[in-house]
XYZ file of C-alpha atoms in Angstrom:
648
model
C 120.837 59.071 89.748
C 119.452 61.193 92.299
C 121.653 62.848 95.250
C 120.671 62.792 98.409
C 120.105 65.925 100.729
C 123.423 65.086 103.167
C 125.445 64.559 99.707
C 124.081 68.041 98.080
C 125.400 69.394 101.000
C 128.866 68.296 101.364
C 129.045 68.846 97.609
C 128.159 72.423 97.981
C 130.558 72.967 101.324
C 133.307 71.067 99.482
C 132.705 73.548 96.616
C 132.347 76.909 98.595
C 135.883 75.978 100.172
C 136.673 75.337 96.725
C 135.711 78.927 95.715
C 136.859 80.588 98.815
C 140.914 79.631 97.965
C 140.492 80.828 94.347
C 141.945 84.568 94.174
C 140.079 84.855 90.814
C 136.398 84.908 92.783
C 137.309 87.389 95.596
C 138.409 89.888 92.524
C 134.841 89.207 91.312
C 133.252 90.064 94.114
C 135.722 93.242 94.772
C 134.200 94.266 91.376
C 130.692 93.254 92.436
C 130.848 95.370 95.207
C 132.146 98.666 93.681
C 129.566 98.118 91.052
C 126.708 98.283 93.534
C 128.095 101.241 95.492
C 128.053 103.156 92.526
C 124.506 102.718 91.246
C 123.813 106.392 90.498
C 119.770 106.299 92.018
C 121.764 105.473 95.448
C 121.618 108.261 97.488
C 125.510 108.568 99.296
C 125.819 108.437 102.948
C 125.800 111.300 104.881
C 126.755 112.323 108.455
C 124.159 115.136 110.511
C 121.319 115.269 112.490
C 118.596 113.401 112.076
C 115.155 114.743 112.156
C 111.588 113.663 111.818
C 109.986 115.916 109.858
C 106.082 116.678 109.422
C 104.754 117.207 105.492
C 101.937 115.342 103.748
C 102.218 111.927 101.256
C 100.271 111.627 98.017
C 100.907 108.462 97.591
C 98.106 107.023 97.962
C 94.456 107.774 97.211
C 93.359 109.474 100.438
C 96.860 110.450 100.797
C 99.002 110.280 104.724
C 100.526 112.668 107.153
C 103.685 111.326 107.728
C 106.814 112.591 109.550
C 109.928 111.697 107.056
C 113.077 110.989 108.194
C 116.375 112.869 107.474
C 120.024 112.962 108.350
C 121.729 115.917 107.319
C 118.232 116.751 105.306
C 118.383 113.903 103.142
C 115.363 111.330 103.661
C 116.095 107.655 104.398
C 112.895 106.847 105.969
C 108.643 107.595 106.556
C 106.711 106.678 109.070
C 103.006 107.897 110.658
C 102.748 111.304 112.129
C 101.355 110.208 115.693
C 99.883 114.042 115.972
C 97.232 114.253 112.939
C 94.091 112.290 113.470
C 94.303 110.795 109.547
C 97.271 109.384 110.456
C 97.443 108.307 113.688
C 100.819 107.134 114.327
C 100.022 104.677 110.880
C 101.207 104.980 107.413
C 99.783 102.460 104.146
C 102.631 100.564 102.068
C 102.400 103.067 99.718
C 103.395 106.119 101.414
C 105.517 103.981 103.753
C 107.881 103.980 100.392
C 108.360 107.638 99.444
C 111.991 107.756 100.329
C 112.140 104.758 97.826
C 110.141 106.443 95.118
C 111.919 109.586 95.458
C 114.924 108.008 94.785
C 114.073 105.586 91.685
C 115.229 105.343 88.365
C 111.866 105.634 86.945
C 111.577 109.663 88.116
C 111.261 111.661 85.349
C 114.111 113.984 85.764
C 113.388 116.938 83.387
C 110.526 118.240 81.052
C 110.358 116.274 77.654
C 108.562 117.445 74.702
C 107.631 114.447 72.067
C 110.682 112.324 73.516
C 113.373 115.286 73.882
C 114.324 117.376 76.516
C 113.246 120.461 76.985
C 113.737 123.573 79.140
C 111.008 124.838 81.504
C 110.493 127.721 79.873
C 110.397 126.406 76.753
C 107.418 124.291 78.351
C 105.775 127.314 79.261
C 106.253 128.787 76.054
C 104.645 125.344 74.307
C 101.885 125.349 76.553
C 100.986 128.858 76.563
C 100.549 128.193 72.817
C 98.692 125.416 72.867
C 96.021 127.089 75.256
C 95.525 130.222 72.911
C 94.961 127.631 69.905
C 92.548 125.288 71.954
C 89.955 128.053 72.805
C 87.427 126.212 75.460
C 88.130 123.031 74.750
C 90.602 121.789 77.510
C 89.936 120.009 79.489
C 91.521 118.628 83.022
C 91.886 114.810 84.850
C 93.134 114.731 88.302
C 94.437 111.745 90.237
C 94.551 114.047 93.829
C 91.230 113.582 95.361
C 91.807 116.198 98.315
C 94.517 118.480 96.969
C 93.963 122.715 97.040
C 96.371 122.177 93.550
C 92.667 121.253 91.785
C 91.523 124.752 92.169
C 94.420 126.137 90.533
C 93.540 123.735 87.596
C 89.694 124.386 87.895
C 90.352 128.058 88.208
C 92.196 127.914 84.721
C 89.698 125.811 82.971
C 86.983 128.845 84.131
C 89.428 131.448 82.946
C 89.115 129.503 79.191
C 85.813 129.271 79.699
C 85.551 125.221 80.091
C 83.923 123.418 82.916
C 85.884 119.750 81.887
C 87.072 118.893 85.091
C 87.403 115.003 85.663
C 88.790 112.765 88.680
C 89.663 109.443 88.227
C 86.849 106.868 89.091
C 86.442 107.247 92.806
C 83.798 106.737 95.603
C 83.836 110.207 97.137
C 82.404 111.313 93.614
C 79.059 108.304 93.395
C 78.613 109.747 96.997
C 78.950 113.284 95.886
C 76.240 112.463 92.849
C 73.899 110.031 95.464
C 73.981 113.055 98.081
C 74.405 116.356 96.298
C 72.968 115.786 92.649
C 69.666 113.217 93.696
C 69.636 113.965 97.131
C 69.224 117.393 97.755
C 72.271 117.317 100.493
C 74.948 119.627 101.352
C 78.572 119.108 102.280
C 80.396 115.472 102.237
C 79.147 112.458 103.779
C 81.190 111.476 106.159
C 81.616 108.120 108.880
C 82.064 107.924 112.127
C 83.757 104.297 112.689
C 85.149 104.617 116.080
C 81.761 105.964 117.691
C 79.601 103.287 116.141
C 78.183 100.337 117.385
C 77.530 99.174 114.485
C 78.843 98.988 111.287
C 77.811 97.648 107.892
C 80.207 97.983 105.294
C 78.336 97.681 101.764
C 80.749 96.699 99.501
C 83.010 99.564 101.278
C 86.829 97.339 101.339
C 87.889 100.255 104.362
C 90.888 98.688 105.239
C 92.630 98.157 101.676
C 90.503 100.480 99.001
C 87.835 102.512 100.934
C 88.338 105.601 102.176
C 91.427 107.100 104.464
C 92.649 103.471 104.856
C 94.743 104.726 107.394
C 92.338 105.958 110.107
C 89.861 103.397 109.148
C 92.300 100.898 110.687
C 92.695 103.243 113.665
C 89.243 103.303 113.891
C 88.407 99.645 113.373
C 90.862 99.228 116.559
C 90.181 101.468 118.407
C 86.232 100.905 118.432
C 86.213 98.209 121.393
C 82.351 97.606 121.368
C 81.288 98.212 117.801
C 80.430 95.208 115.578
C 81.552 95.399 111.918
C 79.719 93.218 109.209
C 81.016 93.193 104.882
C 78.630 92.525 102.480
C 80.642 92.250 98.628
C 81.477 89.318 96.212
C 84.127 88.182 97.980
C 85.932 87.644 101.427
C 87.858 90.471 101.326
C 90.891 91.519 103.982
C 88.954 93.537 105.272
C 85.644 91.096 105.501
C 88.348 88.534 107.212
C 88.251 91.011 110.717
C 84.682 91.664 110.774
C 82.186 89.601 112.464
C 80.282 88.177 109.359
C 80.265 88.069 105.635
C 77.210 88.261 103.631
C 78.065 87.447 100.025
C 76.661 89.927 97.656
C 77.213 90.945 94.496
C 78.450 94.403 93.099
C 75.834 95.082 91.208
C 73.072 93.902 93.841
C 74.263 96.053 96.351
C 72.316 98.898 96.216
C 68.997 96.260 95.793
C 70.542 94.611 99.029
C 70.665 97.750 100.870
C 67.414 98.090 99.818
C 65.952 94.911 101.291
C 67.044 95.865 104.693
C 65.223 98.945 104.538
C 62.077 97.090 103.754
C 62.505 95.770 107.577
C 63.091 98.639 109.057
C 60.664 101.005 107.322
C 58.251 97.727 108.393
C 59.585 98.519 111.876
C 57.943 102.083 111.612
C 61.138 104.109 110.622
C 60.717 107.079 108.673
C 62.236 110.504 107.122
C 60.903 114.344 107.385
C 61.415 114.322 103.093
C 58.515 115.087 100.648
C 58.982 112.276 99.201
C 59.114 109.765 101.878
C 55.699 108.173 101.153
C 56.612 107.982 97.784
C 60.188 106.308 99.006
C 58.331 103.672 101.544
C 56.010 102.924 98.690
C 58.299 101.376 95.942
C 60.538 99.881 98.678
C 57.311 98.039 100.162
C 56.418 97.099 96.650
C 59.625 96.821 94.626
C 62.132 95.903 96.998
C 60.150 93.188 98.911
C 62.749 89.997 100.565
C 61.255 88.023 97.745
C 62.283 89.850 94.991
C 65.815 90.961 96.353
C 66.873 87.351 97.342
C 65.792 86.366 93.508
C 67.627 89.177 92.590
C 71.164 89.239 94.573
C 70.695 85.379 95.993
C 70.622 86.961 99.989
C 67.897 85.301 101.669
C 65.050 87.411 103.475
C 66.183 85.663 106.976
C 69.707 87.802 106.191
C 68.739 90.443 105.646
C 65.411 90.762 108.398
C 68.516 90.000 110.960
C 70.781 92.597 109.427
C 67.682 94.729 110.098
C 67.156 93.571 113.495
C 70.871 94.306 114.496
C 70.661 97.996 112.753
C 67.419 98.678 114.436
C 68.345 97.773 117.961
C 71.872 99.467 117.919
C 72.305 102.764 119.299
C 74.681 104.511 116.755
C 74.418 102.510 113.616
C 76.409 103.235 110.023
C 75.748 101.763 106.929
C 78.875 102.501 104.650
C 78.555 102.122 101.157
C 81.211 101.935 97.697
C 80.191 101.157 94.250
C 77.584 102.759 92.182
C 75.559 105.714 92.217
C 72.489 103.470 93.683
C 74.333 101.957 96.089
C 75.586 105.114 97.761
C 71.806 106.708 97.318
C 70.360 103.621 99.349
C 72.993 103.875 101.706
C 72.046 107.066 102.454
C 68.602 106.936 102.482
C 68.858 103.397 105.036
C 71.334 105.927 107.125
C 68.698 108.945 107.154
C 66.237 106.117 108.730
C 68.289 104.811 111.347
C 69.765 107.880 112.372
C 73.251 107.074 113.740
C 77.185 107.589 112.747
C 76.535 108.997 109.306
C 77.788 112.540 109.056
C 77.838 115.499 106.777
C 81.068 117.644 106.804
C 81.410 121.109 105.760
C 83.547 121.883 102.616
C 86.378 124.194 103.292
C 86.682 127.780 102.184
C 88.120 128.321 98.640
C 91.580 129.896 98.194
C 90.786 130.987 94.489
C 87.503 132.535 94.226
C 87.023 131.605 90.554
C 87.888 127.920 91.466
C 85.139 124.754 91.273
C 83.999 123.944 94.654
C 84.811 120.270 95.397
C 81.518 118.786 94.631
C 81.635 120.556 91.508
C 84.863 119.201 90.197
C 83.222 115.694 91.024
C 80.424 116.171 88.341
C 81.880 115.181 85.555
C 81.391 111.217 84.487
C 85.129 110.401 83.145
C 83.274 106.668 82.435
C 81.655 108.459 79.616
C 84.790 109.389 77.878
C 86.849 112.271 77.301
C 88.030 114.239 74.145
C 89.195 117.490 73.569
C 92.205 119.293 71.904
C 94.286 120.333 75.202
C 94.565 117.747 78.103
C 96.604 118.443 81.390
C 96.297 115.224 83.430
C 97.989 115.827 87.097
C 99.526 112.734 88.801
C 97.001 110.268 87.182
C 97.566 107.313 85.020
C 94.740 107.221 82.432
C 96.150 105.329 79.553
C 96.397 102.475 81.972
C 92.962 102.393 84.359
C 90.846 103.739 81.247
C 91.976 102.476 77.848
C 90.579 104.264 74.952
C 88.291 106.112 77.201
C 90.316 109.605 77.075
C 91.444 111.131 73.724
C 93.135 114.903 73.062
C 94.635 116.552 70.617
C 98.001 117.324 73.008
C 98.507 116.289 76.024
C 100.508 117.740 79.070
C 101.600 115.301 81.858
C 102.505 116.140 85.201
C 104.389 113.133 87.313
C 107.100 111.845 89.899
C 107.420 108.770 87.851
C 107.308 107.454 84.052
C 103.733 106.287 83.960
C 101.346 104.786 80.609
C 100.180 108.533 80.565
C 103.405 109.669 80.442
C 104.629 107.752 77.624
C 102.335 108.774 75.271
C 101.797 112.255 76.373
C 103.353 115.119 74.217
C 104.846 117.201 77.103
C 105.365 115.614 80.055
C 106.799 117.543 83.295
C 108.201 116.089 86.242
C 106.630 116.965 89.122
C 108.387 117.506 92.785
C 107.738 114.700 95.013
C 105.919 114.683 98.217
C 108.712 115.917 100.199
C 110.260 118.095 97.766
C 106.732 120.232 97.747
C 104.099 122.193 99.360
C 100.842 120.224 98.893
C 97.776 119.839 101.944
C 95.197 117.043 102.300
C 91.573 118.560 103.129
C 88.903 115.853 103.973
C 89.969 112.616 102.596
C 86.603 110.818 101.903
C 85.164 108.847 104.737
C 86.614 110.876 107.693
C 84.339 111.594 109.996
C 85.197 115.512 110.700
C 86.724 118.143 108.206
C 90.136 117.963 108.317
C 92.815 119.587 106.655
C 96.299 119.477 106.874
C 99.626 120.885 105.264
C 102.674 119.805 104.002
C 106.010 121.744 103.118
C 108.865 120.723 101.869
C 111.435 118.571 103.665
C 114.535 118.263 101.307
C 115.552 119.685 97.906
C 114.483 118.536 94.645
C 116.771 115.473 93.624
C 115.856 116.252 89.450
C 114.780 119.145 87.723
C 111.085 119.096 88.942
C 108.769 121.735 89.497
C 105.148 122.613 91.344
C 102.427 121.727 88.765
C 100.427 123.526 90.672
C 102.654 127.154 90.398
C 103.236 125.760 86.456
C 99.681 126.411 85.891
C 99.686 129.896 87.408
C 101.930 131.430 84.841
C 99.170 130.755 82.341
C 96.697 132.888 83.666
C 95.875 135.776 85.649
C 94.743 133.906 88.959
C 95.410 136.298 91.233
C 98.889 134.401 92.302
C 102.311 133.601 91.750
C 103.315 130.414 93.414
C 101.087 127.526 94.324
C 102.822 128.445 98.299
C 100.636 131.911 98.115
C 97.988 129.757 97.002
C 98.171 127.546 100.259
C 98.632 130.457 102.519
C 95.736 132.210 101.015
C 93.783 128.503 101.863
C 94.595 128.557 105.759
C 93.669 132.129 106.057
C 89.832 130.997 103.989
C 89.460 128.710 106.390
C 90.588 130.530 109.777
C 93.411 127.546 110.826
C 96.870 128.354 112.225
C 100.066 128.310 109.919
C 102.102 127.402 112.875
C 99.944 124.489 114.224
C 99.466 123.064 110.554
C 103.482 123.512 109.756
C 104.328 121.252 112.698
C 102.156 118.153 111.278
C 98.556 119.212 113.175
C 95.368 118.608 111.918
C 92.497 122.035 111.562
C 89.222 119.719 112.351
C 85.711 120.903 111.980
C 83.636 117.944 113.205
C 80.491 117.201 111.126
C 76.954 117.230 111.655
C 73.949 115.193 111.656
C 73.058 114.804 107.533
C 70.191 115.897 106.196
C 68.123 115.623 102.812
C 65.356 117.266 101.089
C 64.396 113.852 99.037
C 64.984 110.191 99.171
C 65.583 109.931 95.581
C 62.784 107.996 95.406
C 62.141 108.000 91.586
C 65.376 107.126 90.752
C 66.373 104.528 93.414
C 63.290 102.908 92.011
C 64.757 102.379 88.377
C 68.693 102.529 89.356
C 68.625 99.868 92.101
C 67.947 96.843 89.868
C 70.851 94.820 89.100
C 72.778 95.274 85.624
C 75.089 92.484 84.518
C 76.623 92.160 81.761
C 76.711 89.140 79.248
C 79.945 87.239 79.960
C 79.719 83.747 81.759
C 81.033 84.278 85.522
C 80.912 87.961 87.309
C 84.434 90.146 87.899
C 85.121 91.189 91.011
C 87.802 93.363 90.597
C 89.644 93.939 94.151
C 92.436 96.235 95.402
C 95.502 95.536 97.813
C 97.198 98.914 98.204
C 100.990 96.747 98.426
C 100.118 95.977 94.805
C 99.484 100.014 93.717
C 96.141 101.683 92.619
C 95.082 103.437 89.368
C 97.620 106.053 89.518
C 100.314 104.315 91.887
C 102.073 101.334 90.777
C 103.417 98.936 93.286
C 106.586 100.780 94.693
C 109.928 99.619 95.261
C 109.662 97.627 98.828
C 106.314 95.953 98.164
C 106.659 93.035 95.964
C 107.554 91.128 98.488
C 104.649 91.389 100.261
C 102.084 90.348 97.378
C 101.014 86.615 97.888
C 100.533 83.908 95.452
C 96.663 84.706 95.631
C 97.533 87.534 93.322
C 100.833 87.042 91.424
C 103.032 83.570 90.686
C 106.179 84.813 88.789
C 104.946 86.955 86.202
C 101.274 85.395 85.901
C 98.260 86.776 87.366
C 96.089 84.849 89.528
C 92.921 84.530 89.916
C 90.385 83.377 92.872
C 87.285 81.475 92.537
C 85.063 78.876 94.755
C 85.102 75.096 93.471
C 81.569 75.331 92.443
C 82.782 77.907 89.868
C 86.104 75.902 89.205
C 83.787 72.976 88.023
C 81.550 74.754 86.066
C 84.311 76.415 84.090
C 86.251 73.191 83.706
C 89.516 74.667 85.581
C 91.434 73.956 88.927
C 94.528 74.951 90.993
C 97.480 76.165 88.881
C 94.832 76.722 85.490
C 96.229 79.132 83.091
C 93.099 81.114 81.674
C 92.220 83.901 79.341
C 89.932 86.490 80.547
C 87.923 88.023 78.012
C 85.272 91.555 78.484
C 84.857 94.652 77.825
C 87.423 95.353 74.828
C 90.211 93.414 76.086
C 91.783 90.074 77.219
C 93.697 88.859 80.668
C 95.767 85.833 81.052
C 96.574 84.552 84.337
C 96.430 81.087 86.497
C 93.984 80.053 88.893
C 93.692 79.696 92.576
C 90.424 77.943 94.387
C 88.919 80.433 97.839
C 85.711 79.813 98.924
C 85.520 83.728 100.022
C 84.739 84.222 96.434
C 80.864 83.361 96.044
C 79.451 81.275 93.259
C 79.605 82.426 89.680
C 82.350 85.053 90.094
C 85.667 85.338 89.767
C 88.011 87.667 91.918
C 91.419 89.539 90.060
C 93.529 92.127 91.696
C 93.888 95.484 90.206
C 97.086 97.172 89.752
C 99.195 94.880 87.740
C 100.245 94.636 83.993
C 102.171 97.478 83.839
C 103.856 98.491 80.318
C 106.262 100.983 81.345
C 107.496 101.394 84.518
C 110.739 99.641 86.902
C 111.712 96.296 87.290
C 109.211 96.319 90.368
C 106.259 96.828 88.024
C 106.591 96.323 84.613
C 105.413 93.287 83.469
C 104.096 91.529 86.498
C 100.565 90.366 86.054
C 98.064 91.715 83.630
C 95.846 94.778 83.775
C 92.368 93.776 85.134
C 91.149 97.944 83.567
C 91.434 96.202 80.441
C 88.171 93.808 80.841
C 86.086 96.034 82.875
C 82.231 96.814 81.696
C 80.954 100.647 81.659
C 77.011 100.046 82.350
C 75.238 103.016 82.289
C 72.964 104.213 85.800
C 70.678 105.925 83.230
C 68.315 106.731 85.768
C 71.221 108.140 88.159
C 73.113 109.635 85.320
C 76.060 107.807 85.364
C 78.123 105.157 84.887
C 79.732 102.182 86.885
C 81.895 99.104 86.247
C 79.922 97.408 88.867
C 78.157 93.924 86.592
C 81.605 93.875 85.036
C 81.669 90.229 83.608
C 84.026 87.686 81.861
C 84.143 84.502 79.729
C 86.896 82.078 80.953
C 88.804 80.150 78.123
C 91.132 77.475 79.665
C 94.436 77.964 77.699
C-alpha cells in the first residue's frame, strides 16, 4: 500500500516530535557535534585582522594571481587579484580552493622513503646518492608550465650532463615545436582576444582547457565588437558563447585550417618566406575544399565563409590546440591574415646554465620515458600517462598524495601555494609577457619544504635558496621587487610574429588526418571543476560537476542519436570503453553538440588514491587514449584517439 505525500508528512512531523522529547537523541547529537569540531584537518578559529594578501596559485595549469584571505595570518579564503592583468579580479575553481587544499587530509605531511618516514636530511642524503650512482641518466617531468623552479631543475640535469627535461602534454609545447622547431620563429606565440575582431578558436576550449582560462574569460567579455567562432568535435562550454560551431574533428583540424587558407591565399594573400610558393602550391593542390570536406566532413561553403569573415575583418586571430599540424597551420593562416597573433619575448634567465623555455619544451614525453633517477615536480604521471614513464627511483615532489606519489620511492611534500615563493612568467596564450611573483602568506601547516631550494643542495648552482633564485629573476629581467610583491604584473607587450618558412614540406605530409582503428572517435574534454592531469577535483567542486559527466560513481558519456543508434545504446546505457591499452566503464547521455561518429568523456576522473572528493568517482579517460605519431612533425599526439563501445 502506497502512502500518500500529505500522510508521509504527518508521519515524519509526528516522528520528529517523537525524536525531539527523547533525551537519548539530543546526547547523540551533543556527541555528533564535538566529533565534528574536533576533526584534526579543521583549522581552529582565530580572532585578528584580516588581510587580503597578494601571492601566486599553481593550481591550475596556467596558474592565478590571487589575493588570499587571512585573519590573524591564517587563510580562510581566495579570490582574484583585481591588480594583475592574468587575473583580473577572476579566479578558476581550482585555485578558488587553495585554502581547502591546504588544509586536506590528503597533504603529504613529511618526506617518506619506500612507505616510512623520513627526515629531510636523510632525503638529501638518499638523493645525493642516488645522483652520484645514476651518472647522466636522470631525467626530469614537470607539471609547472611557467614556473622559474624549472630552471633550477634544468640547471641540475646540465650539471649531470643530461638534457631529459619533459612537461606534461601541453599546448604551449605543439606551439613551441609548430613555431620554433618547423617554423623558424622566435619567442612565444601569443593572442590578443580582447583587440580582435575576430576570433576563430581551432579546437582551442579557452574558457575551460586553453590557455590562461582566467583572462581568456576577461577577454571574451570584455571584447564588445569581436565575433568568436569554435571549430572541435563537440559543443563545448566554451563553443556554447560563441557565435557558431563548426563541427570538426581533432584530427582534421589542422586539414580544416588548411581549407580556409585555400580561400584566402585564392584571395591573393601571401607571406615574405622562401618557401611561400612552395606553401601556396600544396595548399592549392593538396588542400583543395574537395578533398578537406571528404576528409574532415566540413563543406567548402563553410569554410569559403569562414574565409570571407577572416578576410574582411580588420584584426583577425586564428587560435589553435591539438597537434603539431594544427598549431603549424594556424600559424601559417595567421602570418597571411596578419592580425591579433603575437610573438612575446622570453624572459631573462636567473641561472645561466638553465634550459631556456622553449628548450625544456623539446622533449616528446608521448614517446616514453626511462631512466634510472626520476624527479617529477607537482605532476601526476602514473595517472595521465600509464606505462609511458619508467625509472629506476623515483623522487616525488607534491602538496597532495597523488598516483605518482604512491608508487614513487621518495616522495617530499612540497609547501603549498601560500606557504611558498613561486612566480608565473607568460602563461601560454597571453597576449604580452607577463610575469608575476608570489611570496608566502602563512606558515607551513606540515613539514614541507621548497622543491625548488631541495634541488639546490645537490649542486653547485650558484645559489642557496630557491628565494635568491627569484630575486636574481626580477633583477634578469629589469622589473621592480616592490611593484611585483604587492600582486603587480612586469608586462612586455609582444610584437607582430614573424617566420623564416611556412613549413611547407611538412604541413604537406602532417596535415592529413590519422585515426585510429576503433569504431566511434574520442573526444576527450576538460572541465577545470572536475581537475586536470596533475590536479584532481578539489574539495568544494563536486558539487558543481553535472550529470553530463558523473551519475554517482559512473562516468558518463555524450554522444548524438545518430551515434546512439548505430552503437545500439540510449539514455542511462552502461558501456565499456575499450583503446589504447585500457578499458572505461561508464553510462550514457544523448547531446547533439557531439557530432556523428564520436563520443565525448571528461578527463580528470578515476582516481585511485586520493580523498573522498576524488577517489573513485568516474573512470580515467588517460587510460584509452591513442599515441599517433606526427612523423613528419616529429611528434606525437592523442588527437584520432578512438574507441569500440561494448554495451554491458
Amino acid at each position: 500500500m502506497s502512502v500518500a505525500r500529505r500522510t508521509f508528512i504527518q508521519l515524519g512531523a509526528g516522528a520528529t516530535v517523537g525524536i525531539l522529547f527523547t533525551p537519548t537523541v539530543w546526547k547523540a547529537l551533543d556527541d555528533v557535534s564535538i566529533w565534528t569540531q574536533n576533526w584534526p584537518w579543521i583549522p581552529t578559529l582565530k580572532y585578528g585582522a584580516v588581510e587580503n594578501k597578494p601571492t601566486v596559485s599553481k593550481m591550475c595549469e596556467s596558474g592565478c594571481t590571487v589575493k588570499v584571505r587571512t585573519v590573524a595570518g591564517e587563510p580562510f579564503g581566495t579570490m582574484g587579484n583585481v591588480d594583475n592583468p592574468i587575473s583580473g579580479g577572476g579566479i578558476c575553481p581550482l585555485c578558488a580552493n587553495g585554502v581547502q587544499v591546504k588544509n586536506s587530509p590528503n597533504r603529504i605531511k613529511a618526506p617518506m622513503l619506500d612507505g616510512q618516514e623520513i627526515t629531510w636530511e636523510k632525503a638529501q642524503e638518499v638523493v645525493a646518492e642516488k645522483l652520484a650512482a645514476a651518472g647522466s641518466k636522470i631525467a626530469v617531468i614537470s607539471g609547472d608550465q611557467t614556473g622559474t623552479a624549472n630552471e633550477v631543475f634544468s640547471a641540475l640535469l646540465a650539471d649531470k650532463g643530461s638534457d631529459a627535461f619533459y612537461v606534461m602534454p601541453c599546448d604551449m609545447q605543439a606551439a613551441d615545436k609548430a613555431w620554433t622547431g618547423l617554423m623558424g620563429g622566435t619567442g612565444q606565440i601569443g593572442y590578443d582576444l580582447e583587440g580582435a575582431d575576430l576570433v576563430l578558436l581551432a579546437g582551442a576550449d579557452a574558457l575551460e582547457s586553453w590557455g590562461p582560462t582566467v583572462a581568456n574569460l576577461k577577454s571574451f567579455a570584455a571584447n564588445e565588437s569581436g565575433k568568436f567562432i569554435f571549430a572541435g568535435p563537440m559543443q563545448t562550454k566554451t563553443a556554447s558563447v560563441t557565435s557558431k560551431w563548426v563541427p570538426v574533428p581533432a584530427e582534421g583540424m589542422a586539414a580544416f585550417t588548411l581549407g580556409v587558407a585555400y580561400y584566402v591565399l585564392q584571395a591573393g594573400k601571401s607571406v615574405d618566406t622562401d618557401d611561400f610558393g612552395q606553401f601556396k602550391a600544396m595548399v592549392m593542390s593538396e588542400y583543395t575544399p574537395a578533398k578537406v570536406e571528404a576528409a574532415t566532413g566540413v563543406k567548402a561553403d563553410q569554410m569559403a565563409a569562414l574565409a570571407k569573415q577572416l578576410l574582411t575583418a580588420s584584426n583577425p586571430v586564428v587560435v589553435p590546440a591539438g597537434p603539431v599540424a594544427a598549431h603549424g597551420a594556424a600559424f601559417a593562416l595567421n602570418l597571411l591574415l596578419g592580425g591579433a597573433m603575437k610573438a612575446l619575448p622570453e624572459f631573462a634567465k636567473a641561472i645561466p646554465a638553465a634550459m631556456s623555455r622553449s628548450e625544456m619544451l623539446k622533449a616528446d614525453i608521448l614517446e616514453g620515458v626511462d631512466t634510472d633517477l626520476l624527479f617529477v615536480y607537482e605532476a601526476n604521471p602514473a595517472y595521465a600517462l600509464p606505462e609511458k614513464v619508467k625509472a629506476g627511483f623515483t623522487v616525488a615532489f607534491d602538496m597532495v598524495q597523488t598516483e605518482t606519489t604512491a608508487t614513487a620511492n621518495l616522495v617530499l611534500p612540497s609547501l603549498h601555494p601560500y606557504e611558498r615563493f613561486d612566480d608565473l612568467a607568460s602563461p601560454y596564450g597571453m597576449a604580452a609577457a607577463t610575469y608575476s611573483l608570489g611570496a608566502p602568506v602563512c606558515k607551513p601547516s606540515v613539514d614541507a619544504s621548497s622543491a625548488a631550494t631541495f634541488i639546490l643542495g645537490l649542486a653547485d648552482l650558484g645559489f642557496e635558496s630557491f628565494e635568491e633564485v627569484l630575486g636574481a629573476k626580477v633583477e634578469a629581467i629589469g622589473a621592480d621587487m616592490d611593484s611585483l610583491q604587492g600582486g603587480e604584473a612586469y608586462v612586455v607587450e609582444g610584437e607582430a610574429p614573424m617566420a623564416t618558412s611556412l613549413a611547407a614540406n611538412v604541413l604537406g605530409k602532417a596535415s592529413v588526418p590519422v585515426k585510429g582503428t576503433g569504431a566511434v572517435g574520442l573526444a576527450p574534454y576538460t572541465l577545470l571543476n572536475v581537475g586536470t592531469a596533475n590536479q584532481a577535483t578539489t574539495p568544494n567542486a563536486p558539487c558543481t560537476i553535472s550529470n553530463n559527466q558523473l551519475v554517482g560513481d559512473y562516468m558518463v558519456v555524450m554522444m548524438g542519436s545518430a551515434t546512439a543508434k548505430q552503437l545500439g545504446v540510449s539514455v542511462g546505457s552502461k558501456v565499456k570503453l575499450s583503446g589504447g591499452k585500457g578499458e572505461c566503464e561508464a553510462l550514457v547521455q544523448i547531446f547533439e553538440g557531439v557530432m556523428p561518429g564520436v563520443v565525448a568523456a571528461p578527463l580528470g576522473l578515476g582516481h585511485t588514491v586520493g580523498d573522498e572528493f576524488s577517489k573513485g568517482k568516474g573512470d580515467n579517460v588517460y587510460k584509452i587514449l591513442t599515441v599517433s605519431s606526427e612523423a613528419a612533425a616529429g611528434a606525437s599526439t592523442w588527437a584520432g584517439s578512438t574507441v569500440n563501445v561494448a554495451k554491458i
